[in-house]
Short mmCIF file of C-alpha atoms in Angstrom, two decimals:
data_model
loop_
_atom_site.label_atom_id
_atom_site.label_comp_id
_atom_site.label_asym_id
_atom_site.label_seq_id
_atom_site.Cartn_x
_atom_site.Cartn_y
_atom_site.Cartn_z
CA MET Z 1 103.73 120.97 300.48
CA VAL Z 2 102.50 122.52 297.58
CA PRO Z 3 102.94 126.47 298.18
CA SER Z 4 99.48 128.37 297.94
CA PHE Z 5 99.35 131.72 295.93
CA ARG Z 6 96.70 134.33 297.25
CA PRO Z 7 96.08 136.73 294.50
CA PRO Z 8 95.93 140.76 295.80
CA ALA Z 9 92.91 141.86 297.37
CA THR Z 10 90.94 144.23 295.21
CA ARG Z 11 90.47 147.82 295.94
CA PRO Z 12 88.55 150.91 294.77
CA ILE Z 13 89.87 152.41 291.91
CA PRO Z 14 91.16 155.75 293.11
CA GLY Z 15 90.07 159.12 291.51
CA SER Z 16 86.63 160.97 290.84
CA TYR Z 17 84.86 162.39 288.35
CA GLY Z 18 83.97 165.37 290.11
CA LEU Z 19 80.54 167.58 289.95
CA PRO Z 20 78.09 167.08 286.61
CA VAL Z 21 79.33 169.69 284.09
CA LEU Z 22 82.01 171.18 286.34
CA GLY Z 23 84.25 168.26 286.70
CA PRO Z 24 84.59 166.98 283.03
CA LEU Z 25 84.76 170.96 282.20
CA ARG Z 26 87.85 170.79 284.57
CA ASP Z 27 89.46 168.08 283.27
CA ARG Z 28 88.99 169.06 279.63
CA LEU Z 29 90.90 172.42 280.23
CA ASP Z 30 93.39 170.84 281.82
CA TYR Z 31 93.59 168.20 278.98
CA PHE Z 32 93.98 170.61 276.31
CA TRP Z 33 94.95 173.73 277.95
CA PHE Z 34 96.71 173.70 281.38
CA GLN Z 35 98.65 170.38 280.99
CA GLY Z 36 98.35 168.95 277.73
CA PRO Z 37 97.47 165.17 277.65
CA GLU Z 38 100.67 163.59 278.82
CA GLU Z 39 101.39 165.65 281.83
CA PHE Z 40 97.23 164.98 282.27
CA PHE Z 41 97.69 161.50 283.08
CA ARG Z 42 101.26 161.88 284.70
CA ARG Z 43 99.91 164.22 287.48
CA ARG Z 44 96.68 161.68 288.17
CA ALA Z 45 98.83 158.92 288.08
CA ALA Z 46 101.52 160.60 290.79
CA GLU Z 47 98.11 162.25 292.81
CA HIS Z 48 96.55 158.87 293.11
CA LYS Z 49 99.92 156.94 293.69
CA SER Z 50 98.19 154.42 290.86
CA THR Z 51 98.17 153.69 287.71
CA VAL Z 52 94.91 152.94 287.21
CA PHE Z 53 92.52 155.75 288.42
CA ARG Z 54 89.37 157.54 287.12
CA ALA Z 55 89.21 160.72 285.28
CA ASN Z 56 87.14 162.51 282.16
CA ILE Z 57 88.49 162.64 279.08
CA PRO Z 58 87.59 164.90 276.12
CA PRO Z 59 85.36 165.61 274.24
CA THR Z 60 82.75 166.97 276.92
CA PHE Z 61 80.05 169.86 277.81
CA PRO Z 62 78.37 171.65 276.28
CA PHE Z 63 77.01 170.26 272.66
CA PHE Z 64 78.66 166.59 272.78
CA LEU Z 65 75.19 165.11 273.33
CA GLY Z 66 74.94 161.55 274.52
CA VAL Z 67 78.83 161.29 275.30
CA ASP Z 68 79.86 160.10 278.38
CA PRO Z 69 83.50 161.42 279.25
CA ARG Z 70 84.08 159.11 282.55
CA VAL Z 71 86.96 156.47 281.93
CA VAL Z 72 88.80 153.99 284.04
CA ALA Z 73 92.31 155.30 282.82
CA VAL Z 74 95.17 152.70 282.53
CA VAL Z 75 99.09 153.93 282.06
CA ASP Z 76 100.83 150.71 282.85
CA ALA Z 77 102.19 147.92 280.68
CA ASP Z 78 100.48 145.05 283.17
CA SER Z 79 96.51 146.85 283.23
CA PHE Z 80 97.10 147.91 279.84
CA THR Z 81 96.51 144.29 278.34
CA ALA Z 82 93.26 144.01 279.42
CA LEU Z 83 92.49 146.17 276.24
CA PHE Z 84 93.61 143.40 274.36
CA ASP Z 85 91.22 140.75 275.57
CA PRO Z 86 88.18 140.14 273.81
CA ALA Z 87 86.77 138.36 276.40
CA LEU Z 88 86.91 141.29 278.80
CA VAL Z 89 86.46 144.35 276.62
CA ASP Z 90 83.79 145.42 273.98
CA LYS Z 91 85.47 147.58 271.41
CA ARG Z 92 82.30 148.82 269.68
CA ASP Z 93 82.39 152.78 268.46
CA VAL Z 94 85.23 153.49 270.57
CA LEU Z 95 88.04 153.84 268.20
CA ILE Z 96 88.63 157.28 269.37
CA GLY Z 97 86.93 157.10 272.37
CA PRO Z 98 83.79 157.76 274.07
CA TYR Z 99 82.71 160.04 271.01
CA SER Z 100 82.20 158.73 267.51
CA PRO Z 101 82.41 161.04 264.73
CA GLY Z 102 79.21 159.37 262.98
CA VAL Z 103 79.03 157.38 259.64
CA GLY Z 104 78.64 160.60 257.91
CA PHE Z 105 82.19 160.74 257.64
CA THR Z 106 82.21 157.08 255.85
CA GLY Z 107 79.83 157.24 253.25
CA GLY Z 108 76.73 155.91 255.81
CA THR Z 109 78.78 152.75 256.41
CA ARG Z 110 80.07 151.85 259.68
CA VAL Z 111 83.26 150.54 259.02
CA GLY Z 112 85.30 147.83 260.30
CA VAL Z 113 87.18 149.37 263.03
CA TYR Z 114 84.05 150.60 264.78
CA LEU Z 115 82.86 147.18 265.16
CA ASP Z 116 83.44 144.53 268.05
CA THR Z 117 84.80 141.22 267.67
CA GLU Z 118 81.06 139.67 268.16
CA GLU Z 119 79.54 141.56 265.54
CA PRO Z 120 79.06 139.42 262.28
CA ASP Z 121 80.35 141.98 260.19
CA HIS Z 122 83.36 142.11 261.81
CA ALA Z 123 85.44 138.74 260.20
CA ARG Z 124 84.51 140.23 256.79
CA THR Z 125 85.91 143.57 256.85
CA LYS Z 126 88.98 142.35 259.27
CA ASP Z 127 89.55 139.33 256.59
CA PHE Z 128 89.00 141.83 253.58
CA ALA Z 129 91.64 144.55 254.82
CA ILE Z 130 93.82 141.60 255.28
CA ASP Z 131 93.47 140.09 251.65
CA LEU Z 132 94.47 144.17 250.61
CA LEU Z 133 97.12 144.18 252.26
CA ARG Z 134 98.58 140.59 251.03
CA ARG Z 135 97.72 141.85 247.70
CA GLY Z 136 99.73 144.79 247.88
CA ALA Z 137 102.67 143.30 249.05
CA ARG Z 138 103.65 142.11 245.50
CA THR Z 139 104.28 145.63 244.66
CA TRP Z 140 104.67 147.57 247.91
CA ALA Z 141 108.37 148.03 247.87
CA ALA Z 142 108.72 148.81 244.23
CA GLU Z 143 105.89 151.64 244.62
CA PHE Z 144 106.86 152.80 248.07
CA ARG Z 145 110.83 152.98 246.34
CA SER Z 146 109.34 155.20 243.57
CA ALA Z 147 107.50 157.57 245.46
CA VAL Z 148 110.57 158.31 248.18
CA ASP Z 149 112.58 158.68 244.74
CA ASP Z 150 109.94 161.68 244.13
CA MET Z 151 109.99 162.76 247.88
CA LEU Z 152 114.24 162.95 247.92
CA ALA Z 153 114.22 164.75 244.53
CA THR Z 154 111.68 167.53 245.63
CA VAL Z 155 113.49 167.81 249.13
CA GLU Z 156 116.96 168.25 247.45
CA ALA Z 157 115.68 170.79 244.73
CA ASP Z 158 114.20 172.92 247.83
CA LEU Z 159 117.71 172.70 249.93
CA ASN Z 160 119.86 173.47 247.09
CA LYS Z 161 117.74 176.82 246.40
CA ALA Z 162 119.65 179.94 247.18
CA ASP Z 163 120.72 179.97 250.75
CA PRO Z 164 118.08 177.98 252.01
CA ALA Z 165 118.10 177.08 256.05
CA ALA Z 166 116.23 174.05 255.66
CA ALA Z 167 113.85 172.26 253.80
CA SER Z 168 110.69 171.23 254.88
CA TYR Z 169 109.87 167.18 254.02
CA LEU Z 170 106.47 167.04 255.53
CA LEU Z 171 104.28 167.62 252.26
CA PRO Z 172 106.57 166.01 250.08
CA LEU Z 173 106.32 163.00 252.61
CA GLN Z 174 102.76 162.92 252.47
CA GLN Z 175 102.66 163.08 248.73
CA CYS Z 176 104.89 160.12 248.88
CA ILE Z 177 102.35 158.34 251.27
CA PHE Z 178 99.59 158.97 249.15
CA ARG Z 179 100.78 157.97 246.18
CA PHE Z 180 102.60 154.48 247.26
CA LEU Z 181 99.75 153.81 249.14
CA CYS Z 182 96.96 154.13 246.40
CA LYS Z 183 98.80 152.20 244.05
CA ALA Z 184 100.12 149.25 246.45
CA LEU Z 185 96.73 149.04 248.57
CA VAL Z 186 93.90 150.24 246.13
CA GLY Z 187 95.76 149.18 242.94
CA ALA Z 188 94.79 152.66 241.84
CA ASP Z 189 97.20 155.38 240.31
CA PRO Z 190 96.12 159.17 241.40
CA ALA Z 191 97.86 160.17 238.20
CA ALA Z 192 94.59 158.66 236.50
CA ASP Z 193 92.52 161.48 238.12
CA SER Z 194 94.29 164.65 237.86
CA LEU Z 195 91.94 166.42 241.09
CA VAL Z 196 92.82 163.08 243.22
CA ASP Z 197 96.62 163.96 242.55
CA ARG Z 198 96.60 167.36 243.26
CA PHE Z 199 94.07 167.28 246.15
CA GLY Z 200 93.73 164.12 247.55
CA LEU Z 201 96.15 164.12 250.64
CA PHE Z 202 94.52 167.78 251.28
CA ILE Z 203 91.06 165.69 251.10
CA LEU Z 204 92.24 163.35 253.80
CA ASP Z 205 93.85 165.56 255.99
CA LEU Z 206 90.80 167.69 256.37
CA TRP Z 207 88.77 164.59 256.80
CA LEU Z 208 90.79 163.32 259.17
CA GLY Z 209 91.00 166.54 260.81
CA LEU Z 210 86.98 166.86 261.44
CA GLN Z 211 86.59 163.56 262.94
CA LEU Z 212 89.77 164.08 265.07
CA LEU Z 213 89.94 167.60 266.43
CA PRO Z 214 87.42 167.55 268.71
CA THR Z 215 89.39 165.16 271.01
CA GLN Z 216 93.32 166.72 270.20
CA LYS Z 217 95.21 169.37 271.46
CA VAL Z 218 95.86 171.30 268.18
CA GLY Z 219 98.16 174.93 269.20
CA ALA Z 220 97.76 176.39 266.22
CA ILE Z 221 95.61 178.79 267.13
CA PRO Z 222 95.18 181.02 270.39
CA GLN Z 223 94.27 178.37 273.07
CA PRO Z 224 90.58 180.15 273.94
CA LEU Z 225 89.84 180.30 270.28
CA GLU Z 226 90.94 176.64 269.92
CA GLU Z 227 88.80 175.65 273.09
CA LEU Z 228 85.28 177.37 271.78
CA LEU Z 229 85.58 176.23 267.89
CA LEU Z 230 87.60 172.93 267.66
CA HIS Z 231 86.62 171.29 271.28
CA SER Z 232 82.92 172.54 272.24
CA PHE Z 233 80.91 170.73 269.25
CA PRO Z 234 81.19 168.17 266.70
CA LEU Z 235 82.50 169.01 263.56
CA PRO Z 236 80.21 168.57 260.65
CA SER Z 237 80.76 165.84 257.99
CA PHE Z 238 79.02 167.86 255.10
CA VAL Z 239 81.98 169.84 254.97
CA ILE Z 240 83.96 167.13 253.26
CA LYS Z 241 81.49 165.62 251.51
CA PRO Z 242 82.25 166.69 248.09
CA GLY Z 243 86.08 166.04 248.54
CA TYR Z 244 85.34 162.71 250.20
CA ASP Z 245 82.67 161.77 247.24
CA LEU Z 246 85.44 162.47 244.36
CA LEU Z 247 87.85 159.81 246.23
CA TYR Z 248 84.70 157.30 246.70
CA ARG Z 249 84.52 157.17 242.68
CA PHE Z 250 88.31 157.22 242.38
CA VAL Z 251 88.34 154.21 243.98
CA GLU Z 252 85.32 152.50 242.66
CA LYS Z 253 86.77 153.77 239.00
CA HIS Z 254 90.17 152.87 239.46
CA GLY Z 255 90.18 150.54 241.99
CA ALA Z 256 87.95 148.18 240.86
CA GLY Z 257 89.75 145.04 241.54
CA ALA Z 258 90.37 145.59 245.47
CA VAL Z 259 86.25 146.62 245.03
CA SER Z 260 85.53 143.20 243.52
CA ILE Z 261 87.95 141.41 245.93
CA GLY Z 262 85.21 142.98 248.75
CA GLU Z 263 82.18 142.07 246.78
CA LYS Z 264 83.28 138.20 245.52
CA GLU Z 265 85.76 137.19 248.40
CA HIS Z 266 83.98 138.83 251.41
CA GLY Z 267 80.12 139.29 250.44
CA ILE Z 268 80.58 142.91 251.45
CA ASP Z 269 78.20 145.08 249.69
CA ARG Z 270 79.84 147.45 246.73
CA LYS Z 271 79.16 150.55 248.83
CA ASP Z 272 80.22 148.97 251.94
CA ALA Z 273 83.70 147.77 250.39
CA ILE Z 274 84.65 151.26 248.69
CA ASN Z 275 83.64 152.95 252.47
CA ASN Z 276 86.01 150.20 253.90
CA ILE Z 277 88.76 150.78 251.45
CA LEU Z 278 88.68 154.50 251.93
CA PHE Z 279 88.67 154.39 255.68
CA VAL Z 280 91.60 151.90 255.85
CA LEU Z 281 93.53 154.08 252.86
CA GLY Z 282 92.73 157.55 254.57
CA PHE Z 283 92.59 157.02 258.37
CA ASN Z 284 94.51 153.72 259.38
CA ALA Z 285 97.37 154.19 256.48
CA PHE Z 286 97.66 157.58 255.00
CA GLY Z 287 97.02 159.33 258.44
CA GLY Z 288 99.29 156.72 260.56
CA PHE Z 289 101.98 156.91 258.26
CA SER Z 290 101.63 160.88 258.20
CA VAL Z 291 101.97 160.74 262.26
CA PHE Z 292 104.53 158.30 262.45
CA LEU Z 293 107.44 158.45 259.57
CA PRO Z 294 107.73 162.35 260.52
CA PHE Z 295 108.43 161.09 263.95
CA LEU Z 296 111.03 158.80 262.88
CA ILE Z 297 112.90 160.63 260.36
CA LEU Z 298 112.95 163.51 263.31
CA GLU Z 299 114.44 161.36 266.37
CA VAL Z 300 117.15 159.51 263.78
CA GLY Z 301 118.09 163.07 262.34
CA LYS Z 302 118.11 164.97 265.61
CA ALA Z 303 121.73 166.86 265.91
CA GLY Z 304 124.14 164.82 268.00
CA ARG Z 305 123.07 161.56 267.08
CA ASP Z 306 125.64 161.31 264.19
CA GLY Z 307 126.65 157.90 265.98
CA LEU Z 308 123.76 156.28 265.63
CA ARG Z 309 123.37 157.29 261.97
CA LEU Z 310 126.81 156.04 261.23
CA ARG Z 311 126.14 152.84 263.08
CA LEU Z 312 122.38 152.76 260.85
CA GLN Z 313 124.40 153.47 257.56
CA GLU Z 314 126.81 150.71 258.16
CA GLU Z 315 124.30 148.14 258.77
CA VAL Z 316 121.97 149.33 255.44
CA ARG Z 317 125.17 149.30 253.21
CA ARG Z 318 126.49 146.36 254.44
CA VAL Z 319 123.22 144.21 253.91
CA LEU Z 320 122.44 146.28 250.41
CA GLY Z 321 126.14 145.83 249.19
CA ASP Z 322 127.02 147.49 245.76
CA GLY Z 323 123.81 146.78 244.60
CA GLY Z 324 121.07 145.87 246.77
CA GLU Z 325 117.84 146.47 246.48
CA VAL Z 326 115.71 148.13 249.46
CA GLY Z 327 112.84 145.91 249.80
CA PHE Z 328 110.87 143.44 252.87
CA PRO Z 329 113.66 140.90 252.73
CA ALA Z 330 116.66 143.13 253.01
CA VAL Z 331 115.26 145.13 256.04
CA ARG Z 332 115.11 141.80 257.79
CA GLU Z 333 118.47 141.28 257.82
CA MET Z 334 118.72 144.93 259.51
CA PRO Z 335 118.21 144.43 263.07
CA LEU Z 336 119.08 148.13 264.40
CA VAL Z 337 117.15 149.72 261.77
CA ARG Z 338 114.19 147.49 263.03
CA SER Z 339 114.98 147.95 266.66
CA THR Z 340 115.56 151.76 265.94
CA VAL Z 341 112.04 151.82 264.53
CA TYR Z 342 110.38 150.03 267.60
CA GLU Z 343 112.03 152.42 269.78
CA VAL Z 344 110.32 155.39 268.10
CA LEU Z 345 106.99 153.33 268.19
CA ARG Z 346 107.45 152.97 271.52
CA MET Z 347 108.21 156.64 272.54
CA GLN Z 348 105.86 157.63 270.02
CA PRO Z 349 103.25 155.90 269.18
CA PRO Z 350 101.02 157.05 266.24
CA VAL Z 351 97.74 156.64 268.28
CA PRO Z 352 98.57 157.38 271.80
CA LEU Z 353 95.03 156.38 273.36
CA GLN Z 354 93.52 153.08 273.11
CA PHE Z 355 89.78 152.26 274.29
CA GLY Z 356 87.36 149.50 275.51
CA ARG Z 357 84.24 149.05 277.22
CA ALA Z 358 84.04 146.27 279.80
CA ARG Z 359 81.74 143.41 278.73
CA ARG Z 360 81.03 142.52 282.71
CA ASP Z 361 82.42 143.29 285.87
CA PHE Z 362 86.44 141.91 285.79
CA VAL Z 363 89.58 142.18 287.91
CA LEU Z 364 91.97 144.53 286.56
CA ARG Z 365 95.57 143.75 287.57
CA SER Z 366 98.27 146.24 287.97
CA HIS Z 367 101.70 145.38 288.78
CA GLY Z 368 100.69 143.51 292.37
CA ALA Z 369 97.47 145.86 292.93
CA ALA Z 370 94.06 144.64 291.66
CA TYR Z 371 90.94 146.69 291.00
CA GLU Z 372 87.18 146.22 290.33
CA VAL Z 373 85.96 147.36 287.10
CA GLY Z 374 82.06 147.29 286.59
CA LYS Z 375 80.56 145.86 283.04
CA GLY Z 376 80.17 148.91 280.81
CA GLU Z 377 82.59 151.31 282.35
CA LEU Z 378 84.98 152.55 279.58
CA LEU Z 379 88.99 151.94 279.89
CA CYS Z 380 91.09 154.54 278.45
CA GLY Z 381 94.60 153.36 277.86
CA TYR Z 382 97.17 156.04 277.58
CA GLN Z 383 100.16 154.04 275.54
CA PRO Z 384 102.75 156.39 275.84
CA LEU Z 385 103.23 155.85 279.61
CA ALA Z 386 102.19 152.25 279.46
CA MET Z 387 105.35 151.60 277.10
CA ARG Z 388 107.67 154.12 279.30
CA ASP Z 389 106.76 151.81 282.19
CA PRO Z 390 109.71 151.44 284.64
CA ALA Z 391 108.83 148.18 286.12
CA VAL Z 392 109.38 147.02 282.42
CA PHE Z 393 111.84 149.22 280.55
CA ASP Z 394 114.93 150.39 281.81
CA ARG Z 395 115.60 154.53 281.29
CA PRO Z 396 112.07 154.50 280.22
CA GLU Z 397 112.19 158.01 278.88
CA GLU Z 398 115.42 157.71 277.13
CA PHE Z 399 115.49 157.02 273.06
CA VAL Z 400 117.51 154.02 273.21
CA PRO Z 401 117.70 153.03 269.48
CA GLU Z 402 119.43 149.21 270.46
CA ARG Z 403 116.79 148.67 273.07
CA PHE Z 404 114.97 145.46 271.14
CA LEU Z 405 118.50 143.93 270.08
CA GLY Z 406 119.19 140.29 271.01
CA ASP Z 407 117.22 137.80 273.00
CA ASP Z 408 116.68 140.24 275.89
CA GLY Z 409 115.32 143.02 273.62
CA ALA Z 410 112.80 140.49 271.69
CA LYS Z 411 111.76 139.74 275.28
CA LEU Z 412 110.76 143.38 275.52
CA LEU Z 413 108.37 143.44 271.99
CA GLN Z 414 105.55 142.10 274.08
CA TYR Z 415 105.43 145.15 275.94
CA VAL Z 416 105.24 147.44 272.26
CA TYR Z 417 101.78 148.34 272.06
CA TRP Z 418 101.43 150.80 269.27
CA SER Z 419 99.18 148.21 266.89
CA ASN Z 420 96.58 147.61 269.28
CA GLY Z 421 97.74 144.41 270.63
CA PRO Z 422 101.43 143.10 271.60
CA GLU Z 423 104.25 143.50 269.08
CA THR Z 424 104.56 139.59 269.36
CA GLY Z 425 100.68 139.12 268.87
CA GLU Z 426 99.16 138.21 265.12
CA PRO Z 427 96.62 140.32 264.07
CA SER Z 428 93.15 137.95 263.18
CA THR Z 429 89.30 137.95 262.96
CA GLY Z 430 89.20 137.57 266.60
CA ASN Z 431 91.10 140.33 267.70
CA LYS Z 432 91.49 144.49 267.05
CA GLN Z 433 95.10 144.00 266.58
CA CYS Z 434 95.99 146.36 263.09
CA ALA Z 435 96.27 144.41 260.38
CA ALA Z 436 99.09 146.03 259.10
CA LYS Z 437 101.04 145.90 262.06
CA GLU Z 438 104.30 143.69 260.00
CA VAL Z 439 103.94 145.96 256.92
CA VAL Z 440 103.85 149.22 259.07
CA VAL Z 441 107.31 148.24 260.51
CA ALA Z 442 108.98 146.83 257.36
CA THR Z 443 107.80 150.43 255.64
CA ALA Z 444 109.51 152.38 258.17
CA CYS Z 445 112.46 150.66 258.10
CA MET Z 446 112.55 150.41 254.33
CA LEU Z 447 112.05 154.67 254.65
CA LEU Z 448 115.48 154.14 256.77
CA ALA Z 449 117.43 152.16 254.82
CA GLU Z 450 116.84 154.34 251.76
CA LEU Z 451 117.90 157.65 253.50
CA PHE Z 452 121.04 155.56 254.60
CA TRP Z 453 121.84 153.96 251.46
CA ARG Z 454 121.51 157.58 249.60
CA TYR Z 455 123.02 160.21 252.02
CA ASP Z 456 126.56 159.84 253.50
CA ASP Z 457 124.53 162.02 256.71
CA PHE Z 458 121.61 164.11 257.27
CA GLU Z 459 120.29 166.13 260.22
CA CYS Z 460 116.58 167.31 260.88
CA GLU Z 461 115.04 170.08 263.11
CA GLY Z 462 111.08 169.98 263.34
CA THR Z 463 109.79 168.79 260.04
CA SER Z 464 112.74 170.09 258.04
CA PHE Z 465 115.94 168.78 256.55
CA THR Z 466 118.92 171.10 257.77
CA LYS Z 467 121.42 168.98 255.94
CA LEU Z 468 121.72 166.30 253.43
CA GLU Z 469 124.91 164.88 252.44
CA LYS Z 470 124.60 162.73 249.38
CA ARG Z 471 126.60 159.52 249.40
CA GLN Z 472 129.89 159.83 247.58
CA LEU Z 473 130.59 157.17 245.19
CA THR Z 474 134.17 155.98 244.90
CA THR Z 475 135.38 154.74 241.90
CA PRO Z 476 137.45 151.49 242.24
CA SER Z 477 141.16 151.65 241.57
CA PRO Z 478 142.65 149.91 238.41
CA SER Z 479 144.06 146.66 239.26
#
């Protein structure tokens, strides 16, 4: 007798959107002010006893015309996978949610990340991004090591000044990221243009901020002012246009080789090729690394993690030996370093929210439950909770650096979703997974390897080093 399998009966998605205007406004104030993003999703999941529920997501009232804040929130590992299925969801213009900053920020080009997989230009722009990464791989590690040299020299100098309590690594790290990415990804040295070298990273910070601030809790100014000034209306692109044009001319002149690849090998118009390069450079690469790498340094450098740092140091120095060079091959031989990077990505993904609009009616499955999603509904996945799903991860709220070691650890990688896809997946023109998935992990591993190769120990607080103990090289005794 063949056993039969009956799928769970579907049930309505719990939650509501509330009254027009008032419901979205209440959710917005909870999200930004009274609860914060993580508590916003946690409370609603607990209230509805469901990891799939309806809610409103900022931005909302009063001046975001044409933005529908209603979403189906998903916060568990099982239902989250629907966001990666091109047959189920459309990714058109939903990179940061129901609100899209507009093409004014990208030189009039609708760049690749805003395209859905079914749009004709998606394959061309995704292939172009993959080609840029493949081309940059030849110099990536060397340029990164050089930039890290400069960064750590700056931090050491600051820490060695008269009686410093700490030395911030945030600005030196951003300078490191900007300079090495320009060289490795674009093939252009910022030193060739003094204005770009001095102000390029600040231009990108402002460019990113103007696009993202309507959707982000900042906390740098009193909350009523933040609500009124940053969350109530779209921020204008003309503010950053002079800076964006400076970077555009820099790429056009000094990154001509990269631009030519887009034109000649992928059939992309010159203007669109430059704007796509700038988006990959500024939003995907610079923006992503600027969020993730400080988290990585802080997590490993926290006080009380001396044992972890000692184990990482031993692994790095064992692999590199006396004269090894930090690069892609070397970090592949560092399983604890790699597991630590995965664990930070699990706990602190650089992009916490992922979105997709239902192409058709379908059944969304979630750990034994099933929900009916209607065509056109926007799914909003909050992955810091999805990647702390207790149905998948043991001690989900704890930082466990060895979590991904061994065969059992490798099986958990299918639930690491930071790249808009499972860590076991492969980026392709048929999906929206980050083209730089592998190189991001490798670069983070190289940063840790550089730190443990150079220093016997370090500690961090916030975005500052409070201790840097330089490696003590021992002189071999005579035979």
